[in-house]
């Protein structure tokens, strides 16, 4: 695990050993303040901790101010091209701004943004995208990992020179391998927290796979302080996927893990229905704000792996021939008819919820 | 990239620099030979290259023989507990067997299996699962990565001592981090090809995330010669996910990549519908057996990232205010009304299909 500086984004600590935080972005038109606030509430309820809002024009700054003052979550203003929007967003109360210096270009403008961010204690994300690198660096090093990292380091120096130290950096490509390489390279050279994501990951079918590989492989290596899953769909699904990634990496208690074996020629119980019903009951209980004091719930289809694996689980069932066995903390509780297995397991889960 | 020995599983080469192959497992009752063969055909059409079939009993061996003689894909027999089933499966024509020595236990039985496999040129997968390690090793080293790897090495030595060299190894845990650690450790100590997978990954919602992280992070590091995505659902979805993982790691040309930005407050076109329609048209063309001579198709929502990213794509559209721009190989082709953007892009894709 690398050591990173700790920054404070409107009360959410990033880096310095803080838990990895989850971000998303609102997707309603900028003038829909009420809709955006309602969306932020929904995302916060699902586990979103930082919200980004696009600031496409000077018109949108007054909406941004309303959103910032009423939002449950710290707001990061997403800025492109125009440094005056960055300054306006900070004056409107944004806890952070995201700039892509590659499309801002003018050095004096960036210095001005950096000085104001330093004065206000505003966090700046320097978002480097392989599609918009520093032109000189791109010309000499290309658009791969080295070009992305050198672009980031150049902009970091420029911001730090103005006293702006509350920085995070993202290095994004729609190519998973380049994203991972660039982040590993940056992590080995800097103590600045990394915001992880695979850009333009696409619709969920492929986007979940790309984001899981890109973000997950870095997190497993101890790299990444805040994450955003980008999917072409409603942002709620981004949060669910982000939670699953953190949970799979052992970084978030996302309710009990439901383990189940793939179905095969030995399976004699309807495993898919059982596992789905168990997941739904867990989601329902978590949605009611309950905590479930179980680490692992097993739904196993056969006698071969079932008992061996289910002993790892706090509660589990293993199917047999028309009957099955319920386990609790490694001990067999009882043998039941197939038709009663599910309800017995759900009852165990409900009993563990409080 | 580590150097691995090359083994031949019924005509599919694994290791030695061969492309990473995709596996799945049939899930119909063992006596349903026709259904199983039809399932194998469907999986093969989706890109499955090796198929595993459970052999739960001596009764099932005659079905296995029928499946092996008619299957389009090389068949691996999945064996637990009983070494006589392993021998029977090889005699029934299985190109490979999967054994879990941790539940076979008897050393003389394993030696007998190894000798027959060596004589027949049958590939043996030694499948180590954290739930069934060698008991002595588990007692001294626990069920973590070191215990899993030492168990595997012990069984490997036993099989190699009998002249059985066509081996592959899997090290599986339902915990992603342990799986990755164990595979990295094994890869640093052996030239035997690794079969990658996260066991009992669960229903697709979480299982796709867990499998993507576990398998994908290893593949990005050059580890893994054949993969199986385990999901609690129909095996077709395992193949689709496996293809997406390989494609995201740059190891498979899975048709053009559709990149699209997440929606945000700047988006003025219905990006989700556009990207979904593009994916569906690509799937439809691939399903007709066409090759599409495009590497990347971009569906971008706004003028900010759109043009910059779309120049990377062979074909792309970038939305604006009620209109959009079509790009081809980095060059703007034309500006179109929003309502005509999709059809223009689909036409480009169809023209590239042959």
XYZ file of C-alpha atoms in Angstrom:
708
model
C 0.000 0.000 0.000
C 1.524 3.307 -1.029
C 1.446 6.298 1.312
C -0.643 9.181 0.032
C -1.314 12.688 1.263
C -4.717 13.182 2.860
C -7.051 15.762 1.372
C -10.434 16.908 2.640
C -13.165 17.215 0.065
C -16.068 18.883 1.870
C -15.723 16.556 4.844
C -14.855 13.378 2.955
C -11.221 12.449 3.522
C -9.358 11.065 0.525
C -5.935 9.455 0.855
C -3.779 9.074 3.946
C -5.289 5.667 4.646
C -8.940 6.811 4.513
C -11.442 4.282 3.164
C -11.782 4.351 -0.619
C -14.701 6.665 -1.429
C -17.353 6.277 -4.125
C -18.265 9.018 -6.600
C -20.793 9.479 -9.339
C -22.081 12.268 -11.553
C -25.551 13.722 -11.990
C -27.012 13.530 -15.481
C -29.968 15.932 -15.548
C -29.921 19.245 -17.415
C -28.081 21.858 -15.358
C -31.203 24.006 -14.834
C -33.118 21.138 -13.140
C -31.991 21.948 -9.602
C -34.773 20.043 -7.805
C -34.344 16.961 -9.967
C -30.599 17.029 -9.451
C -30.970 17.324 -5.668
C -33.421 14.397 -5.648
C -30.961 12.364 -7.724
C -28.169 13.224 -5.274
C -30.388 11.991 -2.415
C -31.017 8.689 -4.185
C -27.338 8.214 -4.952
C -26.356 9.076 -1.364
C -28.818 6.461 -0.066
C -27.109 3.849 -2.236
C -23.661 4.738 -0.915
C -22.397 7.569 -3.093
C -20.090 9.869 -1.079
C -19.035 12.570 -3.543
C -21.086 13.931 -6.432
C -19.896 15.604 -9.596
C -22.043 18.084 -11.487
C -21.315 19.391 -14.983
C -20.876 23.161 -15.307
C -21.117 23.698 -19.028
C -21.738 27.460 -19.101
C -21.843 30.673 -17.101
C -25.653 30.382 -17.031
C -25.341 27.173 -15.021
C -23.412 28.754 -12.130
C -26.497 29.973 -10.287
C -27.977 26.465 -10.410
C -24.678 25.090 -9.177
C -24.812 27.481 -6.205
C -28.303 26.228 -5.305
C -27.184 22.615 -5.640
C -24.053 23.164 -3.539
C -25.966 24.816 -0.721
C -28.609 22.077 -0.495
C -26.683 18.944 -1.483
C -26.219 16.155 1.045
C -22.926 15.282 -0.599
C -19.870 17.414 -1.322
C -20.104 18.714 -4.874
C -17.326 18.640 -7.447
C -17.858 20.951 -10.409
C -16.865 19.452 -13.736
C -15.121 22.100 -15.798
C -13.778 22.050 -19.319
C -12.047 24.698 -21.448
C -12.954 27.889 -19.576
C -10.982 28.775 -16.425
C -13.597 31.411 -15.515
C -16.101 28.592 -14.985
C -13.659 26.993 -12.549
C -13.401 30.222 -10.590
C -17.161 30.753 -10.737
C -17.773 27.216 -9.477
C -15.509 27.755 -6.460
C -17.316 31.027 -5.726
C -20.624 29.114 -6.001
C -19.563 26.828 -3.167
C -18.191 23.745 -4.910
C -16.037 21.687 -2.522
C -13.927 20.604 -5.456
C -13.400 21.248 -9.112
C -12.386 18.865 -11.825
C -10.316 20.410 -14.547
C -8.693 18.901 -17.584
C -5.685 21.151 -18.124
C -5.257 19.516 -21.508
C -8.288 21.388 -22.771
C -7.721 24.553 -20.690
C -4.216 25.132 -22.063
C -3.509 28.739 -21.029
C -0.887 28.577 -18.275
C -1.728 31.918 -16.669
C -5.388 30.943 -16.442
C -4.457 27.701 -14.704
C -2.215 29.553 -12.248
C -5.109 31.843 -11.404
C -7.393 28.834 -10.767
C -4.686 27.236 -8.609
C -4.248 30.373 -6.460
C -7.976 30.710 -5.820
C -8.321 26.988 -5.012
C -5.422 27.296 -2.556
C -7.037 30.309 -0.872
C -10.433 28.637 -0.594
C -9.177 25.175 0.394
C -10.928 23.796 -2.644
C -9.829 20.377 -3.869
C -8.691 20.222 -7.485
C -8.836 17.060 -9.511
C -6.409 17.150 -12.393
C -8.121 14.883 -14.854
C -5.793 13.673 -17.542
C -7.407 11.849 -20.407
C -5.421 10.121 -23.128
C -7.498 12.101 -25.638
C -6.311 15.490 -24.417
C -2.690 15.393 -23.251
C -0.281 18.265 -23.050
C 0.515 18.798 -26.747
C 4.308 18.953 -26.340
C 4.383 15.820 -24.224
C 2.080 13.989 -26.596
C 4.340 14.921 -29.497
C 7.415 13.450 -27.799
C 5.995 10.548 -25.739
C 2.707 9.651 -27.422
C -0.623 8.950 -25.760
C 0.388 5.924 -23.708
C 1.082 5.603 -19.989
C 4.300 7.634 -19.985
C 2.644 10.510 -21.868
C -0.328 10.504 -19.527
C 1.827 10.432 -16.384
C 4.196 13.150 -17.589
C 1.241 15.365 -18.509
C -0.206 14.862 -15.035
C 3.126 15.613 -13.327
C 3.560 18.794 -15.344
C 0.129 20.103 -14.332
C 0.667 19.008 -10.710
C 3.866 21.092 -10.559
C 2.054 24.086 -11.970
C -0.722 23.858 -9.328
C 1.643 23.122 -6.436
C 3.815 26.089 -7.395
C 0.819 28.311 -6.560
C 0.345 26.658 -3.151
C -2.514 24.420 -4.248
C -1.722 21.119 -2.515
C -5.197 19.593 -2.119
C -4.903 17.713 -5.358
C -6.067 14.426 -6.722
C -5.235 13.044 -10.117
C -7.038 10.817 -12.563
C -5.458 9.146 -15.565
C -8.109 7.755 -17.820
C -8.261 5.911 -21.063
C -11.036 3.822 -22.549
C -8.344 1.149 -22.844
C -8.111 -0.809 -19.604
C -4.463 -1.800 -19.926
C -3.293 1.796 -20.539
C -5.357 3.025 -17.602
C -3.822 0.449 -15.260
C -0.287 1.062 -16.513
C -0.617 4.832 -16.206
C -2.019 4.646 -12.663
C 0.682 2.211 -11.515
C 3.359 4.464 -12.981
C 1.901 7.601 -11.362
C 1.490 5.834 -8.007
C 5.178 4.915 -8.006
C 6.168 8.574 -8.517
C 3.765 10.650 -6.447
C 1.961 10.814 -3.088
C -1.110 12.461 -4.625
C -4.345 10.467 -4.187
C -5.605 8.794 -7.350
C -9.178 8.938 -8.581
C -9.711 5.693 -10.509
C -11.954 5.052 -13.449
C -12.070 3.717 -16.961
C -13.449 6.433 -19.177
C -16.224 5.850 -21.714
C -16.587 2.296 -20.474
C -19.830 2.035 -22.416
C -23.127 0.318 -21.630
C -23.241 -1.922 -18.535
C -22.778 -5.235 -20.422
C -19.184 -4.378 -21.290
C -18.697 -1.379 -19.036
C -19.039 -3.352 -15.804
C -16.372 -5.794 -17.000
C -13.969 -3.035 -18.098
C -14.445 -0.995 -14.924
C -14.129 -4.043 -12.683
C -10.842 -5.097 -14.262
C -9.376 -1.596 -14.391
C -10.431 -0.364 -10.970
C -10.299 -3.750 -9.230
C -6.810 -4.728 -10.299
C -5.438 -1.386 -9.072
C -7.305 -1.588 -5.753
C -5.960 -5.119 -5.159
C -2.468 -3.606 -5.528
C -3.248 -0.896 -2.981
C -3.590 1.852 -5.601
C -6.581 4.205 -5.685
C -8.165 6.451 -3.071
C -11.534 7.270 -4.659
C -13.377 5.619 -7.527
C -15.965 6.405 -10.114
C -17.488 3.720 -12.307
C -18.495 5.321 -15.625
C -21.378 3.573 -17.325
C -23.700 4.687 -20.077
C -26.823 4.267 -17.945
C -28.461 5.807 -14.887
C -25.911 6.733 -12.193
C -27.582 4.477 -9.601
C -26.073 1.502 -11.416
C -22.645 3.119 -11.186
C -22.932 3.135 -7.388
C -24.116 -0.483 -7.207
C -21.197 -1.556 -9.387
C -18.733 0.544 -7.369
C -19.939 -1.127 -4.153
C -19.563 -4.566 -5.699
C -16.018 -3.748 -6.817
C -15.012 -2.504 -3.358
C -16.718 -5.480 -1.750
C -14.976 -7.976 -4.065
C -11.647 -6.344 -3.117
C -12.442 -6.745 0.572
C -12.730 -2.973 1.085
C -16.405 -2.620 1.901
C -18.875 -4.559 3.974
C -21.628 -4.700 1.392
C -23.858 -7.025 3.351
C -23.277 -10.758 3.444
C -21.577 -12.251 0.443
C -23.727 -14.835 -1.292
C -21.511 -17.556 -2.669
C -22.982 -20.159 -4.921
C -21.506 -22.746 -7.241
C -22.186 -22.669 -10.963
C -24.821 -25.166 -11.976
C -23.581 -28.410 -13.480
C -24.735 -31.936 -14.312
C -24.683 -32.835 -10.631
C -27.072 -30.058 -9.619
C -30.408 -31.406 -8.480
C -31.871 -28.241 -6.958
C -32.883 -25.015 -8.710
C -29.806 -23.110 -7.675
C -30.373 -20.010 -9.772
C -33.772 -19.317 -8.199
C -32.454 -20.015 -4.714
C -29.430 -17.737 -5.015
C -31.473 -14.970 -6.641
C -34.107 -15.122 -3.905
C -31.397 -14.931 -1.236
C -29.773 -11.903 -2.903
C -33.148 -10.171 -3.156
C -33.944 -10.715 0.515
C -30.548 -9.313 1.481
C -31.073 -6.269 -0.786
C -34.534 -5.767 0.746
C -33.208 -5.861 4.309
C -30.303 -3.535 3.478
C -32.775 -1.196 1.754
C -34.671 -0.975 5.065
C -31.455 0.269 6.657
C -30.795 -3.000 8.492
C -27.347 -4.370 9.215
C -26.996 -8.100 8.629
C -24.563 -9.800 10.974
C -23.435 -12.420 8.510
C -20.249 -12.464 6.518
C -21.003 -15.200 4.039
C -24.121 -17.078 2.968
C -23.670 -20.182 0.805
C -26.138 -21.603 -1.681
C -24.632 -24.797 -2.992
C -26.131 -27.116 -5.563
C -24.735 -30.501 -4.690
C -23.140 -32.737 -2.162
C -19.689 -32.522 -3.782
C -18.546 -29.011 -2.991
C -21.495 -27.998 -0.890
C -20.655 -29.189 2.599
C -16.937 -28.386 2.230
C -17.620 -24.827 1.133
C -20.641 -24.209 3.271
C -18.583 -24.764 6.411
C -16.832 -21.494 5.534
C -20.142 -19.681 5.565
C -22.050 -18.365 8.554
C -25.175 -19.895 7.093
C -25.542 -22.158 4.124
C -27.606 -24.734 2.368
C -26.327 -27.623 0.259
C -28.726 -29.418 -2.067
C -28.939 -33.176 -2.394
C -31.438 -35.509 -4.016
C -34.782 -33.829 -3.338
C -33.537 -32.792 0.090
C -30.850 -30.502 1.407
C -28.906 -29.636 4.491
C -28.911 -26.374 6.431
C -25.604 -25.369 8.055
C -24.967 -22.697 10.661
C -21.413 -21.672 11.641
C -20.018 -24.906 10.246
C -22.495 -27.161 11.959
C -25.281 -29.071 10.312
C -28.580 -27.847 11.706
C -30.995 -30.148 9.930
C -31.947 -31.972 6.766
C -34.948 -30.504 4.961
C -37.079 -31.225 1.940
C -36.062 -29.211 -1.121
C -39.236 -27.105 -0.890
C -38.348 -25.897 2.604
C -34.665 -25.100 2.085
C -35.105 -21.532 0.878
C -37.447 -20.394 3.621
C -35.172 -21.877 6.282
C -32.197 -19.951 4.887
C -34.167 -16.695 4.567
C -35.279 -17.075 8.176
C -31.636 -17.390 9.253
C -30.815 -14.203 7.348
C -33.757 -12.281 8.836
C -32.757 -13.399 12.312
C -29.276 -11.986 11.730
C -30.630 -8.579 10.609
C -30.985 -5.743 13.080
C 4.621 -12.751 -19.605
C 5.778 -15.977 -17.980
C 6.883 -18.930 -20.088
C 4.634 -21.963 -19.773
C 4.730 -25.469 -21.137
C 2.339 -26.129 -24.001
C -0.246 -28.864 -23.591
C -2.707 -30.186 -26.146
C -6.248 -30.674 -24.927
C -8.026 -32.497 -27.742
C -6.621 -30.123 -30.334
C -6.807 -26.924 -28.289
C -3.315 -25.763 -27.320
C -2.966 -24.314 -23.847
C 0.181 -22.513 -22.714
C 3.411 -21.962 -24.627
C 2.140 -18.648 -25.945
C -1.159 -19.994 -27.341
C -4.139 -17.636 -27.193
C -6.035 -17.766 -23.886
C -8.878 -20.270 -24.354
C -12.424 -20.061 -23.010
C -14.129 -22.879 -21.100
C -17.552 -23.514 -19.656
C -19.461 -26.411 -18.148
C -22.708 -28.069 -19.180
C -25.498 -28.005 -16.622
C -28.066 -30.569 -17.754
C -28.603 -33.897 -15.988
C -25.923 -36.397 -17.070
C -28.427 -38.685 -18.807
C -29.611 -35.907 -21.178
C -27.085 -36.599 -23.915
C -28.963 -34.838 -26.726
C -29.666 -31.774 -24.625
C -26.034 -31.612 -23.541
C -24.780 -31.872 -27.135
C -27.165 -29.094 -28.205
C -25.919 -26.965 -25.313
C -22.315 -27.622 -26.378
C -23.202 -26.478 -29.924
C -24.716 -23.255 -28.603
C -21.718 -22.567 -26.384
C -19.287 -23.315 -29.221
C -21.132 -20.855 -31.469
C -20.638 -18.167 -28.809
C -16.899 -18.838 -28.571
C -16.494 -21.622 -26.023
C -13.439 -23.757 -26.872
C -13.355 -26.424 -24.163
C -16.338 -27.934 -22.373
C -16.480 -29.589 -18.974
C -19.073 -32.203 -18.113
C -19.772 -33.521 -14.620
C -19.293 -37.258 -14.100
C -21.045 -37.846 -10.810
C -21.419 -41.643 -10.955
C -20.486 -44.820 -12.785
C -23.943 -44.750 -14.409
C -23.013 -41.533 -16.151
C -19.952 -42.941 -17.956
C -21.915 -44.317 -20.911
C -23.517 -40.901 -21.455
C -20.086 -39.325 -21.230
C -18.825 -41.669 -23.953
C -21.688 -40.627 -26.247
C -21.022 -36.959 -25.517
C -17.272 -37.293 -26.119
C -17.738 -39.031 -29.462
C -20.211 -36.451 -30.808
C -19.050 -33.213 -29.134
C -17.748 -30.373 -31.275
C -15.496 -29.327 -28.422
C -12.904 -31.292 -26.472
C -14.518 -32.636 -23.319
C -13.077 -32.425 -19.823
C -14.659 -34.814 -17.314
C -15.231 -33.302 -13.895
C -14.339 -35.885 -11.269
C -14.608 -35.807 -7.520
C -13.783 -38.346 -4.828
C -13.632 -41.557 -6.857
C -10.481 -42.282 -8.885
C -12.311 -45.072 -10.766
C -14.530 -42.395 -12.325
C -11.387 -40.622 -13.542
C -10.150 -43.825 -15.179
C -13.593 -44.576 -16.605
C -13.824 -41.065 -18.036
C -10.497 -41.432 -19.825
C -11.618 -44.781 -21.208
C -14.847 -43.073 -22.362
C -12.822 -40.702 -24.525
C -12.495 -37.552 -22.412
C -9.676 -35.343 -23.717
C -9.048 -34.164 -20.209
C -10.062 -34.828 -16.649
C -10.403 -32.438 -13.785
C -9.569 -33.890 -10.430
C -9.450 -32.329 -7.018
C -6.823 -34.410 -5.248
C -7.952 -32.802 -1.999
C -11.111 -34.872 -2.109
C -9.535 -37.974 -3.695
C -6.926 -38.343 -0.983
C -5.615 -41.890 -1.557
C -2.099 -41.546 -2.984
C -1.987 -44.918 -4.750
C -5.278 -44.154 -6.499
C -3.902 -40.841 -7.724
C -0.734 -42.534 -9.011
C -2.882 -44.959 -10.962
C -4.865 -42.080 -12.509
C -1.603 -40.303 -13.377
C -0.118 -43.373 -15.107
C -3.217 -43.921 -17.243
C -3.405 -40.220 -18.158
C 0.262 -40.326 -19.180
C -0.314 -43.402 -21.350
C -3.367 -41.934 -23.034
C -2.030 -38.393 -23.447
C -4.981 -37.166 -21.443
C -4.681 -33.686 -19.934
C -5.174 -33.510 -16.174
C -6.327 -30.392 -14.419
C -5.331 -30.387 -10.801
C -8.040 -28.262 -9.306
C -7.122 -26.936 -5.903
C -9.887 -25.268 -3.991
C -9.307 -23.474 -0.707
C -12.130 -25.592 0.730
C -10.347 -28.893 0.150
C -6.589 -28.560 0.601
C -4.147 -31.287 1.474
C -4.945 -31.809 5.177
C -1.316 -31.733 6.402
C -0.551 -28.572 4.450
C -3.763 -26.902 5.605
C -2.856 -27.738 9.218
C 0.565 -26.075 8.946
C -0.035 -23.245 6.438
C -3.769 -22.567 6.576
C -6.136 -22.044 3.656
C -4.533 -18.931 2.191
C -2.384 -18.537 -0.911
C 0.666 -20.368 0.474
C -1.444 -23.367 1.533
C -3.176 -23.489 -1.844
C 0.084 -23.260 -3.810
C 1.889 -25.849 -1.676
C -1.045 -28.245 -2.057
C -0.931 -27.793 -5.826
C 2.849 -28.320 -5.974
C 2.575 -31.502 -3.922
C -0.028 -32.977 -6.267
C 1.896 -31.812 -9.335
C 4.988 -33.701 -8.119
C 2.924 -36.809 -7.550
C 1.499 -36.712 -11.107
C 4.812 -35.802 -12.757
C 6.571 -38.673 -10.958
C 4.319 -41.024 -12.925
C 5.212 -39.373 -16.244
C 2.019 -37.314 -16.465
C 3.288 -33.950 -17.755
C 0.198 -32.615 -19.606
C -1.000 -30.772 -16.558
C -2.820 -27.575 -15.848
C -3.553 -26.185 -12.434
C -6.343 -24.108 -10.991
C -6.243 -22.378 -7.628
C -9.671 -21.180 -6.695
C -11.260 -19.393 -3.822
C -14.519 -17.497 -3.655
C -12.356 -14.676 -2.288
C -10.914 -12.655 -5.169
C -7.799 -11.463 -3.368
C -6.783 -14.996 -2.281
C -7.354 -16.306 -5.789
C -5.144 -13.618 -7.311
C -2.420 -14.041 -4.673
C -2.369 -17.816 -5.063
C -2.173 -17.664 -8.865
C 0.611 -15.061 -8.810
C 2.561 -17.180 -6.341
C 2.086 -20.369 -8.379
C 3.014 -18.596 -11.631
C 6.308 -17.472 -10.096
C 7.199 -21.058 -9.165
C 6.006 -23.251 -12.036
C 5.772 -23.460 -15.833
C 2.443 -25.310 -15.704
C -0.426 -23.486 -17.475
C -2.990 -21.928 -15.145
C -6.733 -22.297 -15.518
C -8.193 -19.110 -14.042
C -11.496 -18.655 -12.304
C -13.143 -17.357 -9.167
C -15.148 -20.182 -7.678
C -18.749 -19.792 -6.547
C -18.777 -16.246 -7.860
C -22.551 -16.187 -7.453
C -25.317 -14.667 -9.578
C -24.246 -12.387 -12.458
C -24.819 -9.092 -10.584
C -21.855 -9.744 -8.297
C -20.315 -12.685 -10.107
C -19.385 -10.690 -13.207
C -17.599 -8.119 -11.031
C -15.724 -10.758 -9.008
C -14.711 -12.779 -12.069
C -13.673 -9.677 -14.007
C -11.407 -8.473 -11.220
C -9.927 -11.885 -10.433
C -9.385 -13.128 -13.972
C -8.743 -9.721 -15.550
C -6.083 -8.548 -13.125
C -4.124 -11.781 -13.638
C -4.449 -11.641 -17.428
C -3.187 -8.043 -17.444
C -0.084 -9.358 -15.648
C 0.415 -12.079 -18.262
C -0.816 -14.871 -15.977
C -3.433 -17.397 -17.121
C -3.638 -19.676 -20.144
C -7.312 -20.723 -20.086
C -10.287 -19.207 -18.262
C -13.688 -20.179 -16.976
C -16.124 -17.609 -15.647
C -18.317 -19.305 -13.017
C -21.741 -17.749 -12.701
C -24.928 -19.016 -11.159
C -26.897 -18.779 -14.411
C -27.015 -20.374 -17.842
C -23.524 -21.102 -19.232
C -24.106 -18.909 -22.308
C -23.666 -15.891 -20.059
C -20.358 -17.292 -18.827
C -19.044 -17.284 -22.401
C -20.252 -13.749 -23.090
C -18.566 -12.531 -19.925
C -15.379 -14.456 -20.698
C -15.226 -12.830 -24.146
C -15.732 -9.394 -22.620
C -12.927 -10.005 -20.131
C -10.503 -11.143 -22.833
C -11.542 -8.251 -25.046
C -11.064 -5.694 -22.244
C -7.563 -7.114 -21.697
C -6.767 -6.709 -25.379
C -6.600 -10.482 -25.926
C -9.583 -11.045 -28.190
C -11.089 -9.231 -31.108
C -14.664 -9.273 -29.903
C -16.035 -7.066 -32.672
C -15.657 -3.310 -32.554
C -15.450 -1.751 -29.139
C -18.267 0.690 -28.506
C -16.973 3.515 -26.381
C -19.404 6.012 -24.970
C -19.155 8.642 -22.299
C -21.311 8.482 -19.178
C -24.267 10.813 -19.375
C -23.967 14.097 -17.541
C -25.547 17.525 -17.325
C -24.012 18.485 -20.637
C -25.596 15.609 -22.541
C -28.199 16.796 -24.996
C -28.737 13.576 -26.947
C -30.202 10.293 -25.714
C -26.862 8.557 -25.362
C -28.098 5.415 -23.642
C -30.482 4.567 -26.473
C -27.882 5.385 -29.106
C -25.136 3.252 -27.541
C -27.529 0.373 -26.875
C -28.793 0.418 -30.456
C -25.217 0.399 -31.754
C -24.271 -2.573 -29.526
C -27.356 -4.464 -30.668
C -26.577 -3.935 -34.336
C -23.019 -5.156 -33.791
C -24.274 -8.249 -31.914
C -26.757 -8.908 -34.707
C -24.072 -8.710 -37.408
C -21.654 -10.905 -35.421
C -24.501 -13.378 -34.845
C -24.833 -13.658 -38.634
C -21.189 -14.730 -38.746
C -19.967 -11.408 -40.166
C -16.631 -9.841 -39.390
C -16.749 -6.112 -38.782
C -13.657 -4.273 -39.928
C -13.797 -1.596 -37.264
C -11.725 -1.401 -34.129
C -13.586 1.270 -32.220
C -16.963 2.960 -32.574
C -17.618 6.048 -30.459
C -20.967 7.315 -29.267
C -20.302 10.576 -27.475
C -22.827 12.773 -25.789
C -21.414 16.242 -26.064
C -19.031 18.571 -27.735
C -16.586 18.560 -24.790
C -15.036 15.100 -24.966
C -16.744 13.957 -28.116
C -14.588 15.228 -30.941
C -11.323 14.612 -29.040
C -12.221 11.006 -28.294
C -14.037 10.248 -31.500
C -10.904 10.946 -33.511
C -9.500 7.745 -31.936
C -12.403 5.783 -33.324
C -12.809 4.393 -36.816
C -16.343 5.746 -36.800
C -18.028 7.965 -34.289
C -20.781 10.403 -33.591
C -20.652 13.314 -31.172
C -23.891 14.952 -30.092
C -24.402 18.686 -29.931
C -27.459 20.944 -29.552
C -30.126 19.062 -31.517
C -27.514 18.109 -34.090
C -24.414 15.992 -34.149
C -21.318 15.241 -36.120
C -20.351 12.004 -37.831
C -16.634 11.183 -37.912
C -14.820 8.576 -39.985
C -11.134 7.763 -39.382
C -10.637 11.033 -37.564
C -12.285 13.169 -40.211
C -15.598 14.923 -39.900
C -17.952 13.536 -42.513
C -20.990 15.702 -41.946
C -23.271 17.453 -39.471
C -26.664 15.806 -39.071
C -29.907 16.371 -37.218
C -30.133 14.408 -33.988
C -32.811 12.146 -35.491
C -30.508 11.027 -38.284
C -27.335 10.418 -36.288
C -28.049 6.818 -35.312
C -28.978 5.595 -38.765
C -25.879 7.197 -40.260
C -23.654 5.419 -37.741
C -25.402 2.071 -38.214
C -24.938 2.433 -41.952
C -21.190 2.935 -41.415
C -21.075 -0.228 -39.312
C -23.012 -2.274 -41.857
C -20.734 -1.076 -44.617
C -17.724 -2.330 -42.619
C -19.240 -5.792 -42.128
C -18.377 -8.617 -44.487
